[in-house]
């Protein structure tokens, strides 16, 4: 009997250990520990997003960049005294919204100190800001924990770049458990995006190092961009809409631009260089906006689960830019 009881205790202990290290995200994770948390985040978004609607694109980009490095753990928010954190990496130098997240965090901390993670705040604020500006709704299960490591090199190596070709995109998305359908759908967020000329000026002025233009970019559009927007290769301040004329509307406009060979980035043009992704783009264009919203929501939910820390992993940061001392 003694040995049986011992094994029962051992099994219970192992079960508890597995549960704590493999806890799952869940809808309403804070319903008991901080019941007002999600409403506080939503209220803050509603209060401020209409004064700065471009923040919706900034926050969903922040969420994307966060999840692609060490999972969705708010490591993109961490500061470094030696400028070696993710936010110091080239892909993140133009990420905006840090102050917005910090302000939400301070409100949530005032309500429930040390309970709600910065990672969950990013995920919820990104979703709420897209919905508030007329975009799709997706479920955001919560319970993410914050990471304690943030590394510039990892960000540089894992975040897809504007100049990524199809093979690179497939690899980087695949590394995160995302497939080609997710690649096409998540690229659709470019419908509300903007870019600096410096992210694509090589396509206009010096594509192969011979002062040439990217043949995959519509020549008429390229001429228009050079005449009215990016007048020289050194312009690093002018902002260009990724879905001209429809940037404030979350719609299928981006895909229309892509099939017309008017996507700004090489990574946009890359969607036409593979038969699967090209077919997916055309299917989306033949479908309804409701279908796009539903499919986009599925991919966002999937992305929001990438390598999340739950249970006893990581920590709940007191301040989003610093690990707890």
JSON list of C-alpha atoms in Angstrom, two decimals, residues 21-194:
[
{"chain": "A", "resi": 21, "resn": "UNK", "atom": "CA", "xyz": [4.79, 24.35, -17.54]},
{"chain": "A", "resi": 22, "resn": "UNK", "atom": "CA", "xyz": [2.33, 23.55, -20.34]},
{"chain": "A", "resi": 23, "resn": "UNK", "atom": "CA", "xyz": [-0.54, 25.78, -19.32]},
{"chain": "A", "resi": 24, "resn": "UNK", "atom": "CA", "xyz": [-2.65, 26.94, -22.23]},
{"chain": "A", "resi": 25, "resn": "UNK", "atom": "CA", "xyz": [-3.84, 30.35, -23.26]},
{"chain": "A", "resi": 26, "resn": "UNK", "atom": "CA", "xyz": [-7.54, 30.81, -22.59]},
{"chain": "A", "resi": 27, "resn": "UNK", "atom": "CA", "xyz": [-10.26, 33.30, -23.36]},
{"chain": "A", "resi": 28, "resn": "UNK", "atom": "CA", "xyz": [-10.87, 35.42, -20.26]},
{"chain": "A", "resi": 29, "resn": "UNK", "atom": "CA", "xyz": [-7.71, 34.32, -18.46]},
{"chain": "A", "resi": 30, "resn": "UNK", "atom": "CA", "xyz": [-7.94, 37.38, -16.18]},
{"chain": "A", "resi": 31, "resn": "UNK", "atom": "CA", "xyz": [-11.65, 37.11, -15.44]},
{"chain": "A", "resi": 32, "resn": "UNK", "atom": "CA", "xyz": [-10.95, 36.41, -11.75]},
{"chain": "A", "resi": 33, "resn": "UNK", "atom": "CA", "xyz": [-7.48, 37.85, -11.21]},
{"chain": "A", "resi": 34, "resn": "UNK", "atom": "CA", "xyz": [-8.13, 41.18, -12.97]},
{"chain": "A", "resi": 35, "resn": "UNK", "atom": "CA", "xyz": [-11.69, 41.25, -14.32]},
{"chain": "A", "resi": 36, "resn": "UNK", "atom": "CA", "xyz": [-11.52, 44.82, -15.68]},
{"chain": "A", "resi": 37, "resn": "UNK", "atom": "CA", "xyz": [-8.22, 44.33, -17.55]},
{"chain": "A", "resi": 38, "resn": "UNK", "atom": "CA", "xyz": [-9.55, 43.78, -21.07]},
{"chain": "A", "resi": 39, "resn": "UNK", "atom": "CA", "xyz": [-12.09, 46.60, -20.70]},
{"chain": "A", "resi": 40, "resn": "UNK", "atom": "CA", "xyz": [-9.37, 49.01, -19.52]},
{"chain": "A", "resi": 41, "resn": "UNK", "atom": "CA", "xyz": [-7.31, 48.19, -22.63]},
{"chain": "A", "resi": 42, "resn": "UNK", "atom": "CA", "xyz": [-10.32, 48.50, -24.94]},
{"chain": "A", "resi": 43, "resn": "UNK", "atom": "CA", "xyz": [-11.38, 51.82, -23.40]},
{"chain": "A", "resi": 44, "resn": "UNK", "atom": "CA", "xyz": [-7.90, 53.30, -23.79]},
{"chain": "A", "resi": 45, "resn": "UNK", "atom": "CA", "xyz": [-7.74, 52.20, -27.44]},
{"chain": "A", "resi": 46, "resn": "UNK", "atom": "CA", "xyz": [-11.18, 53.71, -28.14]},
{"chain": "A", "resi": 47, "resn": "UNK", "atom": "CA", "xyz": [-10.22, 56.91, -26.36]},
{"chain": "A", "resi": 48, "resn": "UNK", "atom": "CA", "xyz": [-7.08, 57.52, -28.41]},
{"chain": "A", "resi": 49, "resn": "UNK", "atom": "CA", "xyz": [-7.12, 55.57, -31.70]},
{"chain": "A", "resi": 50, "resn": "UNK", "atom": "CA", "xyz": [-9.37, 57.99, -33.56]},
{"chain": "A", "resi": 51, "resn": "UNK", "atom": "CA", "xyz": [-6.88, 60.80, -32.90]},
{"chain": "A", "resi": 52, "resn": "UNK", "atom": "CA", "xyz": [-4.09, 58.60, -34.30]},
{"chain": "A", "resi": 53, "resn": "UNK", "atom": "CA", "xyz": [-5.63, 55.89, -36.54]},
{"chain": "A", "resi": 54, "resn": "UNK", "atom": "CA", "xyz": [-2.21, 55.04, -37.98]},
{"chain": "A", "resi": 55, "resn": "UNK", "atom": "CA", "xyz": [-1.44, 53.46, -34.59]},
{"chain": "A", "resi": 56, "resn": "UNK", "atom": "CA", "xyz": [-3.57, 50.47, -35.62]},
{"chain": "A", "resi": 57, "resn": "UNK", "atom": "CA", "xyz": [-1.01, 49.55, -38.27]},
{"chain": "A", "resi": 58, "resn": "UNK", "atom": "CA", "xyz": [1.84, 50.31, -35.85]},
{"chain": "A", "resi": 59, "resn": "UNK", "atom": "CA", "xyz": [0.45, 48.05, -33.11]},
{"chain": "A", "resi": 60, "resn": "UNK", "atom": "CA", "xyz": [-0.31, 45.08, -35.36]},
{"chain": "A", "resi": 61, "resn": "UNK", "atom": "CA", "xyz": [3.23, 45.41, -36.75]},
{"chain": "A", "resi": 62, "resn": "UNK", "atom": "CA", "xyz": [4.63, 45.48, -33.22]},
{"chain": "A", "resi": 63, "resn": "UNK", "atom": "CA", "xyz": [2.65, 42.32, -32.39]},
{"chain": "A", "resi": 64, "resn": "UNK", "atom": "CA", "xyz": [3.98, 40.61, -35.54]},
{"chain": "A", "resi": 65, "resn": "UNK", "atom": "CA", "xyz": [7.59, 41.58, -34.85]},
{"chain": "A", "resi": 66, "resn": "UNK", "atom": "CA", "xyz": [7.27, 40.49, -31.22]},
{"chain": "A", "resi": 67, "resn": "UNK", "atom": "CA", "xyz": [5.88, 37.05, -32.04]},
{"chain": "A", "resi": 68, "resn": "UNK", "atom": "CA", "xyz": [8.56, 36.28, -34.64]},
{"chain": "A", "resi": 69, "resn": "UNK", "atom": "CA", "xyz": [11.36, 36.54, -32.05]},
{"chain": "A", "resi": 70, "resn": "UNK", "atom": "CA", "xyz": [11.18, 34.17, -29.06]},
{"chain": "A", "resi": 71, "resn": "UNK", "atom": "CA", "xyz": [7.42, 33.96, -29.45]},
{"chain": "A", "resi": 72, "resn": "UNK", "atom": "CA", "xyz": [4.75, 36.46, -28.32]},
{"chain": "A", "resi": 73, "resn": "UNK", "atom": "CA", "xyz": [6.48, 37.46, -25.09]},
{"chain": "A", "resi": 74, "resn": "UNK", "atom": "CA", "xyz": [6.83, 41.27, -25.30]},
{"chain": "A", "resi": 75, "resn": "UNK", "atom": "CA", "xyz": [10.61, 40.93, -25.75]},
{"chain": "A", "resi": 76, "resn": "UNK", "atom": "CA", "xyz": [10.32, 43.65, -28.41]},
{"chain": "A", "resi": 77, "resn": "UNK", "atom": "CA", "xyz": [9.52, 46.14, -25.62]},
{"chain": "A", "resi": 78, "resn": "UNK", "atom": "CA", "xyz": [12.66, 45.58, -23.55]},
{"chain": "A", "resi": 79, "resn": "UNK", "atom": "CA", "xyz": [15.33, 48.29, -23.35]},
{"chain": "A", "resi": 80, "resn": "UNK", "atom": "CA", "xyz": [19.05, 47.59, -23.44]},
{"chain": "A", "resi": 81, "resn": "UNK", "atom": "CA", "xyz": [21.77, 49.72, -21.87]},
{"chain": "A", "resi": 82, "resn": "UNK", "atom": "CA", "xyz": [24.10, 48.54, -24.65]},
{"chain": "A", "resi": 83, "resn": "UNK", "atom": "CA", "xyz": [21.59, 48.94, -27.52]},
{"chain": "A", "resi": 84, "resn": "UNK", "atom": "CA", "xyz": [21.56, 45.19, -28.17]},
{"chain": "A", "resi": 85, "resn": "UNK", "atom": "CA", "xyz": [17.84, 44.51, -27.64]},
{"chain": "A", "resi": 86, "resn": "UNK", "atom": "CA", "xyz": [15.28, 43.60, -30.30]},
{"chain": "A", "resi": 87, "resn": "UNK", "atom": "CA", "xyz": [14.07, 47.21, -30.53]},
{"chain": "A", "resi": 88, "resn": "UNK", "atom": "CA", "xyz": [17.62, 48.20, -31.61]},
{"chain": "A", "resi": 89, "resn": "UNK", "atom": "CA", "xyz": [17.58, 45.82, -34.60]},
{"chain": "A", "resi": 90, "resn": "UNK", "atom": "CA", "xyz": [17.11, 47.35, -38.08]},
{"chain": "A", "resi": 91, "resn": "UNK", "atom": "CA", "xyz": [13.60, 45.88, -38.60]},
{"chain": "A", "resi": 92, "resn": "UNK", "atom": "CA", "xyz": [12.41, 47.47, -35.34]},
{"chain": "A", "resi": 93, "resn": "UNK", "atom": "CA", "xyz": [13.91, 50.96, -35.63]},
{"chain": "A", "resi": 94, "resn": "UNK", "atom": "CA", "xyz": [10.67, 52.13, -37.26]},
{"chain": "A", "resi": 95, "resn": "UNK", "atom": "CA", "xyz": [8.33, 50.27, -34.89]},
{"chain": "A", "resi": 96, "resn": "UNK", "atom": "CA", "xyz": [6.00, 52.71, -33.09]},
{"chain": "A", "resi": 97, "resn": "UNK", "atom": "CA", "xyz": [3.58, 52.44, -30.19]},
{"chain": "A", "resi": 98, "resn": "UNK", "atom": "CA", "xyz": [5.92, 51.76, -27.26]},
{"chain": "A", "resi": 99, "resn": "UNK", "atom": "CA", "xyz": [4.56, 54.71, -25.28]},
{"chain": "A", "resi": 100, "resn": "UNK", "atom": "CA", "xyz": [0.98, 53.66, -26.06]},
{"chain": "A", "resi": 101, "resn": "UNK", "atom": "CA", "xyz": [1.62, 50.20, -24.57]},
{"chain": "A", "resi": 102, "resn": "UNK", "atom": "CA", "xyz": [3.40, 51.73, -21.55]},
{"chain": "A", "resi": 103, "resn": "UNK", "atom": "CA", "xyz": [0.41, 53.96, -20.84]},
{"chain": "A", "resi": 104, "resn": "UNK", "atom": "CA", "xyz": [-1.98, 51.01, -20.99]},
{"chain": "A", "resi": 105, "resn": "UNK", "atom": "CA", "xyz": [0.31, 49.01, -18.72]},
{"chain": "A", "resi": 106, "resn": "UNK", "atom": "CA", "xyz": [0.32, 51.78, -16.09]},
{"chain": "A", "resi": 107, "resn": "UNK", "atom": "CA", "xyz": [-3.49, 51.81, -16.05]},
{"chain": "A", "resi": 108, "resn": "UNK", "atom": "CA", "xyz": [-3.71, 48.03, -15.73]},
{"chain": "A", "resi": 109, "resn": "UNK", "atom": "CA", "xyz": [-1.02, 47.99, -13.04]},
{"chain": "A", "resi": 110, "resn": "UNK", "atom": "CA", "xyz": [-2.99, 50.56, -11.04]},
{"chain": "A", "resi": 111, "resn": "UNK", "atom": "CA", "xyz": [-5.99, 48.22, -11.16]},
{"chain": "A", "resi": 112, "resn": "UNK", "atom": "CA", "xyz": [-4.17, 44.89, -10.62]},
{"chain": "A", "resi": 113, "resn": "UNK", "atom": "CA", "xyz": [-0.45, 45.13, -9.80]},
{"chain": "A", "resi": 114, "resn": "UNK", "atom": "CA", "xyz": [1.72, 42.36, -11.23]},
{"chain": "A", "resi": 115, "resn": "UNK", "atom": "CA", "xyz": [-1.09, 40.40, -12.87]},
{"chain": "A", "resi": 116, "resn": "UNK", "atom": "CA", "xyz": [-1.44, 41.28, -16.56]},
{"chain": "A", "resi": 117, "resn": "UNK", "atom": "CA", "xyz": [1.50, 40.68, -18.88]},
{"chain": "A", "resi": 118, "resn": "UNK", "atom": "CA", "xyz": [2.86, 43.17, -21.38]},
{"chain": "A", "resi": 119, "resn": "UNK", "atom": "CA", "xyz": [2.64, 40.38, -23.99]},
{"chain": "A", "resi": 120, "resn": "UNK", "atom": "CA", "xyz": [-1.13, 40.14, -23.52]},
{"chain": "A", "resi": 121, "resn": "UNK", "atom": "CA", "xyz": [-1.45, 43.93, -23.63]},
{"chain": "A", "resi": 122, "resn": "UNK", "atom": "CA", "xyz": [0.27, 44.02, -27.05]},
{"chain": "A", "resi": 123, "resn": "UNK", "atom": "CA", "xyz": [-1.98, 41.23, -28.37]},
{"chain": "A", "resi": 124, "resn": "UNK", "atom": "CA", "xyz": [-5.20, 42.82, -27.08]},
{"chain": "A", "resi": 125, "resn": "UNK", "atom": "CA", "xyz": [-4.30, 46.40, -28.07]},
{"chain": "A", "resi": 126, "resn": "UNK", "atom": "CA", "xyz": [-3.37, 45.29, -31.60]},
{"chain": "A", "resi": 127, "resn": "UNK", "atom": "CA", "xyz": [-6.71, 43.51, -32.04]},
{"chain": "A", "resi": 128, "resn": "UNK", "atom": "CA", "xyz": [-8.77, 46.29, -30.44]},
{"chain": "A", "resi": 129, "resn": "UNK", "atom": "CA", "xyz": [-7.12, 49.01, -32.56]},
{"chain": "A", "resi": 130, "resn": "UNK", "atom": "CA", "xyz": [-7.77, 47.13, -35.81]},
{"chain": "A", "resi": 131, "resn": "UNK", "atom": "CA", "xyz": [-11.42, 46.58, -34.87]},
{"chain": "A", "resi": 132, "resn": "UNK", "atom": "CA", "xyz": [-11.80, 50.23, -33.79]},
{"chain": "A", "resi": 133, "resn": "UNK", "atom": "CA", "xyz": [-10.66, 51.38, -37.22]},
{"chain": "A", "resi": 134, "resn": "UNK", "atom": "CA", "xyz": [-13.08, 49.10, -39.09]},
{"chain": "A", "resi": 135, "resn": "UNK", "atom": "CA", "xyz": [-10.96, 45.98, -39.47]},
{"chain": "A", "resi": 136, "resn": "UNK", "atom": "CA", "xyz": [-11.60, 42.34, -38.58]},
{"chain": "A", "resi": 137, "resn": "UNK", "atom": "CA", "xyz": [-12.17, 40.99, -35.08]},
{"chain": "A", "resi": 138, "resn": "UNK", "atom": "CA", "xyz": [-10.28, 37.95, -33.87]},
{"chain": "A", "resi": 139, "resn": "UNK", "atom": "CA", "xyz": [-10.26, 36.07, -30.58]},
{"chain": "A", "resi": 140, "resn": "UNK", "atom": "CA", "xyz": [-7.34, 36.82, -28.26]},
{"chain": "A", "resi": 141, "resn": "UNK", "atom": "CA", "xyz": [-6.94, 34.11, -25.63]},
{"chain": "A", "resi": 142, "resn": "UNK", "atom": "CA", "xyz": [-4.75, 35.40, -22.80]},
{"chain": "A", "resi": 143, "resn": "UNK", "atom": "CA", "xyz": [-2.31, 34.06, -20.24]},
{"chain": "A", "resi": 144, "resn": "UNK", "atom": "CA", "xyz": [0.94, 34.91, -22.03]},
{"chain": "A", "resi": 145, "resn": "UNK", "atom": "CA", "xyz": [3.91, 35.60, -19.77]},
{"chain": "A", "resi": 146, "resn": "UNK", "atom": "CA", "xyz": [6.68, 38.10, -20.48]},
{"chain": "A", "resi": 147, "resn": "UNK", "atom": "CA", "xyz": [10.12, 37.03, -21.62]},
{"chain": "A", "resi": 148, "resn": "UNK", "atom": "CA", "xyz": [13.32, 38.14, -19.94]},
{"chain": "A", "resi": 149, "resn": "UNK", "atom": "CA", "xyz": [15.67, 38.02, -22.95]},
{"chain": "A", "resi": 150, "resn": "UNK", "atom": "CA", "xyz": [15.76, 40.42, -25.90]},
{"chain": "A", "resi": 151, "resn": "UNK", "atom": "CA", "xyz": [18.44, 40.04, -28.55]},
{"chain": "A", "resi": 152, "resn": "UNK", "atom": "CA", "xyz": [19.19, 42.29, -31.53]},
{"chain": "A", "resi": 153, "resn": "UNK", "atom": "CA", "xyz": [20.71, 39.51, -33.67]},
{"chain": "A", "resi": 154, "resn": "UNK", "atom": "CA", "xyz": [17.69, 37.25, -33.19]},
{"chain": "A", "resi": 155, "resn": "UNK", "atom": "CA", "xyz": [15.39, 40.04, -34.34]},
{"chain": "A", "resi": 156, "resn": "UNK", "atom": "CA", "xyz": [17.54, 40.75, -37.39]},
{"chain": "A", "resi": 157, "resn": "UNK", "atom": "CA", "xyz": [17.59, 37.06, -38.33]},
{"chain": "A", "resi": 158, "resn": "UNK", "atom": "CA", "xyz": [13.94, 36.17, -37.71]},
{"chain": "A", "resi": 159, "resn": "UNK", "atom": "CA", "xyz": [11.78, 39.13, -38.77]},
{"chain": "A", "resi": 160, "resn": "UNK", "atom": "CA", "xyz": [10.92, 39.08, -42.49]},
{"chain": "A", "resi": 161, "resn": "UNK", "atom": "CA", "xyz": [12.42, 42.06, -44.31]},
{"chain": "A", "resi": 162, "resn": "UNK", "atom": "CA", "xyz": [10.92, 44.18, -47.12]},
{"chain": "A", "resi": 163, "resn": "UNK", "atom": "CA", "xyz": [13.56, 42.73, -49.45]},
{"chain": "A", "resi": 164, "resn": "UNK", "atom": "CA", "xyz": [12.91, 39.07, -48.54]},
{"chain": "A", "resi": 165, "resn": "UNK", "atom": "CA", "xyz": [12.29, 36.75, -51.49]},
{"chain": "A", "resi": 166, "resn": "UNK", "atom": "CA", "xyz": [9.78, 33.91, -51.47]},
{"chain": "A", "resi": 167, "resn": "UNK", "atom": "CA", "xyz": [12.22, 31.27, -50.21]},
{"chain": "A", "resi": 168, "resn": "UNK", "atom": "CA", "xyz": [13.25, 33.43, -47.27]},
{"chain": "A", "resi": 169, "resn": "UNK", "atom": "CA", "xyz": [9.63, 34.27, -46.42]},
{"chain": "A", "resi": 170, "resn": "UNK", "atom": "CA", "xyz": [8.61, 30.60, -46.55]},
{"chain": "A", "resi": 171, "resn": "UNK", "atom": "CA", "xyz": [11.51, 29.69, -44.24]},
{"chain": "A", "resi": 172, "resn": "UNK", "atom": "CA", "xyz": [10.93, 32.47, -41.71]},
{"chain": "A", "resi": 173, "resn": "UNK", "atom": "CA", "xyz": [7.18, 31.82, -41.51]},
{"chain": "A", "resi": 174, "resn": "UNK", "atom": "CA", "xyz": [7.74, 28.06, -41.40]},
{"chain": "A", "resi": 175, "resn": "UNK", "atom": "CA", "xyz": [10.15, 28.51, -38.48]},
{"chain": "A", "resi": 176, "resn": "UNK", "atom": "CA", "xyz": [7.20, 29.95, -36.53]},
{"chain": "A", "resi": 177, "resn": "UNK", "atom": "CA", "xyz": [4.78, 27.18, -37.48]},
{"chain": "A", "resi": 178, "resn": "UNK", "atom": "CA", "xyz": [3.04, 29.36, -40.06]},
{"chain": "A", "resi": 179, "resn": "UNK", "atom": "CA", "xyz": [2.24, 28.17, -43.58]},
{"chain": "A", "resi": 180, "resn": "UNK", "atom": "CA", "xyz": [1.89, 29.81, -46.99]},
{"chain": "A", "resi": 181, "resn": "UNK", "atom": "CA", "xyz": [-1.75, 30.68, -46.37]},
{"chain": "A", "resi": 182, "resn": "UNK", "atom": "CA", "xyz": [-0.71, 32.54, -43.21]},
{"chain": "A", "resi": 183, "resn": "UNK", "atom": "CA", "xyz": [2.00, 34.32, -45.20]},
{"chain": "A", "resi": 184, "resn": "UNK", "atom": "CA", "xyz": [-0.53, 35.62, -47.71]},
{"chain": "A", "resi": 185, "resn": "UNK", "atom": "CA", "xyz": [-3.14, 36.55, -45.11]},
{"chain": "A", "resi": 186, "resn": "UNK", "atom": "CA", "xyz": [-0.81, 38.27, -42.65]},
{"chain": "A", "resi": 187, "resn": "UNK", "atom": "CA", "xyz": [0.73, 40.23, -45.54]},
{"chain": "A", "resi": 188, "resn": "UNK", "atom": "CA", "xyz": [-2.79, 41.57, -46.03]},
{"chain": "A", "resi": 189, "resn": "UNK", "atom": "CA", "xyz": [-2.27, 43.85, -43.02]},
{"chain": "A", "resi": 190, "resn": "UNK", "atom": "CA", "xyz": [-0.24, 45.99, -45.45]},
{"chain": "A", "resi": 191, "resn": "UNK", "atom": "CA", "xyz": [-3.63, 47.29, -46.58]},
{"chain": "A", "resi": 192, "resn": "UNK", "atom": "CA", "xyz": [-3.37, 49.89, -43.78]},
{"chain": "A", "resi": 193, "resn": "UNK", "atom": "CA", "xyz": [0.43, 50.15, -43.83]},
{"chain": "A", "resi": 194, "resn": "UNK", "atom": "CA", "xyz": [2.85, 52.90, -44.75]}
]
